Every structure is written in C-alpha cells, then in structure tokens.
Coordinates of N, CA and C in Angstrom, one line a residue:
M1 N -30.2 -0.1 14.0 CA -29.5 -0.5 15.2 C -29.7 0.7 16.2
K2 N -29.9 0.4 17.5 CA -30.0 1.5 18.5 C -28.6 2.1 18.7
L3 N -28.5 3.2 19.3 CA -27.2 3.9 19.5 C -26.4 3.0 20.5
P4 N -25.1 2.7 20.2 CA -24.3 1.9 21.2 C -23.9 2.7 22.4
M5 N -23.5 2.0 23.4 CA -23.0 2.7 24.6 C -21.6 3.2 24.3
L6 N -20.8 2.5 23.6 CA -19.4 2.9 23.3 C -19.2 3.0 21.8
L7 N -18.7 4.1 21.4 CA -18.4 4.4 20.0 C -16.9 4.7 19.9
L8 N -16.2 4.0 19.1 CA -14.7 4.2 19.0 C -14.5 4.8 17.6
S9 N -13.8 5.9 17.6 CA -13.5 6.7 16.3 C -12.0 6.8 16.1
G10 N -11.6 6.6 14.9 CA -10.2 6.7 14.6 C -9.9 6.5 13.1
K11 N -8.7 6.7 12.7 CA -8.3 6.5 11.3 C -7.8 5.1 11.1
V12 N -8.3 4.4 10.1 CA -7.8 3.0 9.8 C -6.4 3.0 9.4
D13 N -5.5 2.4 10.2 CA -4.1 2.4 10.0 C -3.6 1.1 9.4
N14 N -4.1 -0.1 9.8 CA -3.6 -1.4 9.5 C -4.7 -2.4 9.7
I15 N -4.6 -3.5 8.9 CA -5.5 -4.7 9.1 C -4.6 -5.9 9.1
Y16 N -4.7 -6.8 10.1 CA -3.9 -8.0 10.2 C -4.6 -9.2 10.8
L17 N -4.0 -10.4 10.5 CA -4.6 -11.6 11.1 C -3.7 -12.1 12.2
T18 N -4.3 -12.3 13.4 CA -3.5 -12.7 14.5 C -3.1 -14.2 14.4
P19 N -2.0 -14.6 14.9 CA -1.6 -16.0 14.9 C -2.5 -16.9 15.7
E20 N -2.7 -18.1 15.3 CA -3.5 -19.1 16.1 C -2.6 -19.7 17.2
K21 N -3.1 -19.7 18.4 CA -2.3 -20.3 19.5 C -3.2 -21.3 20.3
E22 N -2.5 -21.9 21.2 CA -3.2 -23.0 22.0 C -2.8 -22.7 23.5
D23 N -3.9 -22.8 24.4 CA -3.6 -22.6 25.8 C -3.2 -24.0 26.4
Q24 N -2.9 -24.0 27.7 CA -2.5 -25.2 28.4 C -3.5 -26.3 28.4
Q25 N -4.8 -25.9 28.3 CA -5.9 -26.9 28.2 C -6.1 -27.4 26.8
G26 N -5.4 -26.9 25.8 CA -5.6 -27.4 24.5 C -6.6 -26.6 23.7
N27 N -7.2 -25.5 24.3 CA -8.1 -24.7 23.6 C -7.4 -23.7 22.6
K28 N -7.9 -23.6 21.4 CA -7.2 -22.8 20.4 C -7.9 -21.4 20.5
Y29 N -7.0 -20.4 20.3 CA -7.5 -19.0 20.2 C -6.7 -18.2 19.2
G30 N -7.1 -17.0 18.9 CA -6.4 -16.2 17.9 C -7.0 -16.5 16.5
N31 N -6.2 -16.3 15.4 CA -6.7 -16.5 14.1 C -7.9 -15.5 13.8
D32 N -7.8 -14.3 14.4 CA -8.8 -13.3 14.2 C -8.2 -12.1 13.4
Y33 N -9.1 -11.5 12.6 CA -8.7 -10.3 11.9 C -8.9 -9.1 12.9
K34 N -7.9 -8.2 12.9 CA -8.0 -7.0 13.7 C -7.7 -5.8 12.8
V35 N -8.4 -4.7 13.1 CA -8.1 -3.5 12.4 C -7.5 -2.6 13.5
Q36 N -6.4 -1.9 13.1 CA -5.8 -0.9 14.0 C -6.2 0.5 13.6
L37 N -6.8 1.2 14.6 CA -7.3 2.5 14.5 C -6.3 3.5 15.2
L38 N -5.9 4.5 14.5 CA -5.1 5.6 15.1 C -6.1 6.5 15.8
V39 N -6.1 6.6 17.1 CA -7.1 7.4 17.8 C -6.4 8.5 18.6
D40 N -7.2 9.6 18.9 CA -6.8 10.6 19.8 C -7.2 10.3 21.2
Q41 N -6.3 10.3 22.1 CA -6.5 10.0 23.5 C -6.3 11.3 24.4
P42 N -7.4 12.0 24.7 CA -7.2 13.2 25.5 C -6.5 13.0 26.8
Q43 N -5.6 13.8 27.2 CA -4.9 13.7 28.5 C -5.5 14.7 29.5
E44 N -5.2 14.5 30.8 CA -5.7 15.3 31.8 C -5.3 16.8 31.7
N45 N -4.2 17.1 31.1 CA -3.7 18.4 30.9 C -4.2 19.1 29.7
G46 N -5.1 18.4 28.9 CA -5.7 19.0 27.7 C -4.9 18.6 26.4
E47 N -3.8 18.0 26.6 CA -3.0 17.6 25.4 C -3.6 16.3 24.8
I48 N -3.3 16.1 23.6 CA -3.8 14.9 22.9 C -2.6 13.9 22.6
K49 N -2.8 12.7 23.0 CA -1.8 11.6 22.7 C -2.5 10.7 21.7
R50 N -1.7 10.4 20.6 CA -2.2 9.6 19.6 C -1.7 8.2 19.8
G51 N -2.6 7.2 19.6 CA -2.2 5.8 19.8 C -3.0 4.8 18.9
L52 N -2.5 3.6 18.8 CA -3.2 2.6 18.0 C -4.0 1.7 19.0
V53 N -5.2 1.5 18.5 CA -6.2 0.6 19.2 C -6.5 -0.5 18.3
D54 N -6.4 -1.8 18.7 CA -6.7 -2.9 17.9 C -8.2 -3.3 18.2
V55 N -8.9 -3.6 17.1 CA -10.3 -3.9 17.2 C -10.6 -5.2 16.4
K56 N -11.1 -6.2 17.0 CA -11.4 -7.4 16.3 C -12.6 -7.2 15.3
T57 N -12.4 -7.8 14.1 CA -13.4 -7.5 13.1 C -13.7 -8.8 12.2
E58 N -14.9 -8.9 11.7 CA -15.2 -9.9 10.8 C -15.3 -9.4 9.4
Y59 N -14.9 -8.1 9.2 CA -15.0 -7.5 7.9 C -13.6 -6.9 7.4
P60 N -12.6 -7.7 7.3 CA -11.3 -7.1 7.0 C -11.3 -6.5 5.6
D61 N -12.0 -7.0 4.6 CA -12.1 -6.4 3.3 C -12.6 -4.9 3.3
Y62 N -13.6 -4.7 4.1 CA -14.2 -3.4 4.2 C -13.1 -2.4 4.8
F63 N -12.4 -2.8 5.8 CA -11.4 -1.9 6.4 C -10.2 -1.7 5.5
R64 N -9.9 -2.7 4.6 CA -8.8 -2.5 3.6 C -9.2 -1.3 2.6
L65 N -10.5 -1.3 2.3 CA -11.1 -0.2 1.5 C -11.0 1.1 2.2
M66 N -11.1 1.1 3.5 CA -11.2 2.3 4.3 C -9.8 2.8 4.8
Q67 N -8.7 2.1 4.4 CA -7.4 2.5 4.8 C -7.2 4.0 4.8
D68 N -6.6 4.5 5.8 CA -6.3 6.0 5.9 C -7.5 6.9 6.0
R69 N -8.7 6.3 6.3 CA -9.9 7.1 6.4 C -10.5 7.0 7.8
Q70 N -11.2 8.0 8.2 CA -11.8 8.0 9.6 C -13.1 7.1 9.6
V71 N -13.2 6.3 10.7 CA -14.4 5.5 10.9 C -14.8 5.7 12.3
S72 N -16.1 5.4 12.6 CA -16.6 5.3 13.9 C -17.4 4.0 14.1
L73 N -17.0 3.2 15.1 CA -17.5 1.9 15.3 C -18.1 1.6 16.6
P74 N -19.3 0.9 16.7 CA -19.9 0.6 18.0 C -19.1 -0.6 18.5
V75 N -18.6 -0.5 19.7 CA -17.7 -1.6 20.2 C -18.2 -2.1 21.6
L76 N -17.7 -3.3 21.9 CA -17.8 -3.8 23.2 C -16.4 -4.0 23.7
V77 N -16.2 -3.9 25.0 CA -14.9 -4.0 25.6 C -14.8 -5.3 26.5
Y78 N -13.7 -6.0 26.4 CA -13.5 -7.2 27.1 C -12.1 -7.2 27.7
V79 N -11.8 -8.1 28.6 CA -10.5 -8.3 29.2 C -10.0 -9.7 28.9
F80 N -8.8 -9.8 28.4 CA -8.2 -11.1 28.1 C -6.8 -11.1 28.6
K81 N -6.5 -12.0 29.5 CA -5.1 -12.1 30.1 C -4.7 -10.8 30.6
G82 N -5.6 -10.0 31.2 CA -5.2 -8.8 31.9 C -5.1 -7.6 30.9
D83 N -5.4 -7.8 29.6 CA -5.4 -6.7 28.7 C -6.8 -6.3 28.2
V84 N -7.0 -5.1 28.0 CA -8.3 -4.6 27.5 C -8.4 -4.8 26.0
G85 N -9.5 -5.4 25.5 CA -9.6 -5.6 24.1 C -11.0 -5.0 23.6
Y86 N -11.1 -4.8 22.3 CA -12.3 -4.2 21.7 C -12.7 -5.1 20.6
S87 N -14.0 -5.2 20.5 CA -14.6 -6.0 19.4 C -15.8 -5.2 18.9
I88 N -16.0 -5.2 17.5 CA -17.1 -4.5 16.9 C -18.4 -5.3 17.3
L89 N -19.5 -4.6 17.6 CA -20.7 -5.3 17.9 C -21.2 -6.1 16.8
R90 N -21.7 -7.3 17.1 CA -22.1 -8.2 16.0 C -23.3 -7.7 15.2
A91 N -24.1 -6.8 15.7 CA -25.2 -6.2 15.0 C -24.7 -5.2 13.9
W92 N -23.4 -4.8 14.0 CA -22.9 -3.9 13.0 C -22.5 -4.6 11.7
S93 N -22.7 -3.9 10.6 CA -22.2 -4.4 9.3 C -21.7 -3.2 8.5
P94 N -20.8 -3.3 7.6 CA -20.3 -2.2 6.8 C -21.4 -1.5 6.1
P95 N -21.4 -0.2 5.9 CA -22.4 0.5 5.1 C -22.4 0.0 3.7
S96 N -23.5 0.0 3.1 CA -23.6 -0.5 1.7 C -23.3 0.6 0.7

C-alpha cells in the first residue's frame, strides 16, 4: 500500500458496536464497529491534550487483541450530521 495522506496514531482504549438507527426517509445506519484511540492533540501553546477519537473498523477482533497498545492507522475523514468522523482505509488490513 502506498503511504496514506492521513495517519492516525494512538493507544487502543475501547472497541464497541454502534446502535442501528433509521433516518426520516427510512434509511438505516449505524451497526458499525468502532475503535476508540487515546490520542495526543498538540495545543497552540505547546501543551498536549489527550482525547478519544472514534474510528470505524471492519476488524474489531484485531483491535481487541491490541487493547492498551499503540497503533498507527491510515484513515479517511468524513462529515456526518456536522461531526467529523474517521474510517480506516479499505486497503488496510491487520498485520499478519
């Protein structure tokens, strides 16, 4: 795989399944696995703020094995209902 434009790094903190929902048009969404990464967010004054970032994944079992360990993931960024979301690139798969 070529080097991604965005690489997200953090410690695996949690893995969860989002609830399935339905919009006003009857389209279903949700029911996705997400991994929460604890990431360092540099601030303008040089301080570091720690926060959780949710990343959609198709490999929840891999991330359960990586609990409390540092990972770096190639991601794409999207906006849904005004919120920024992250998803692992489809070309990525867990290391063997």
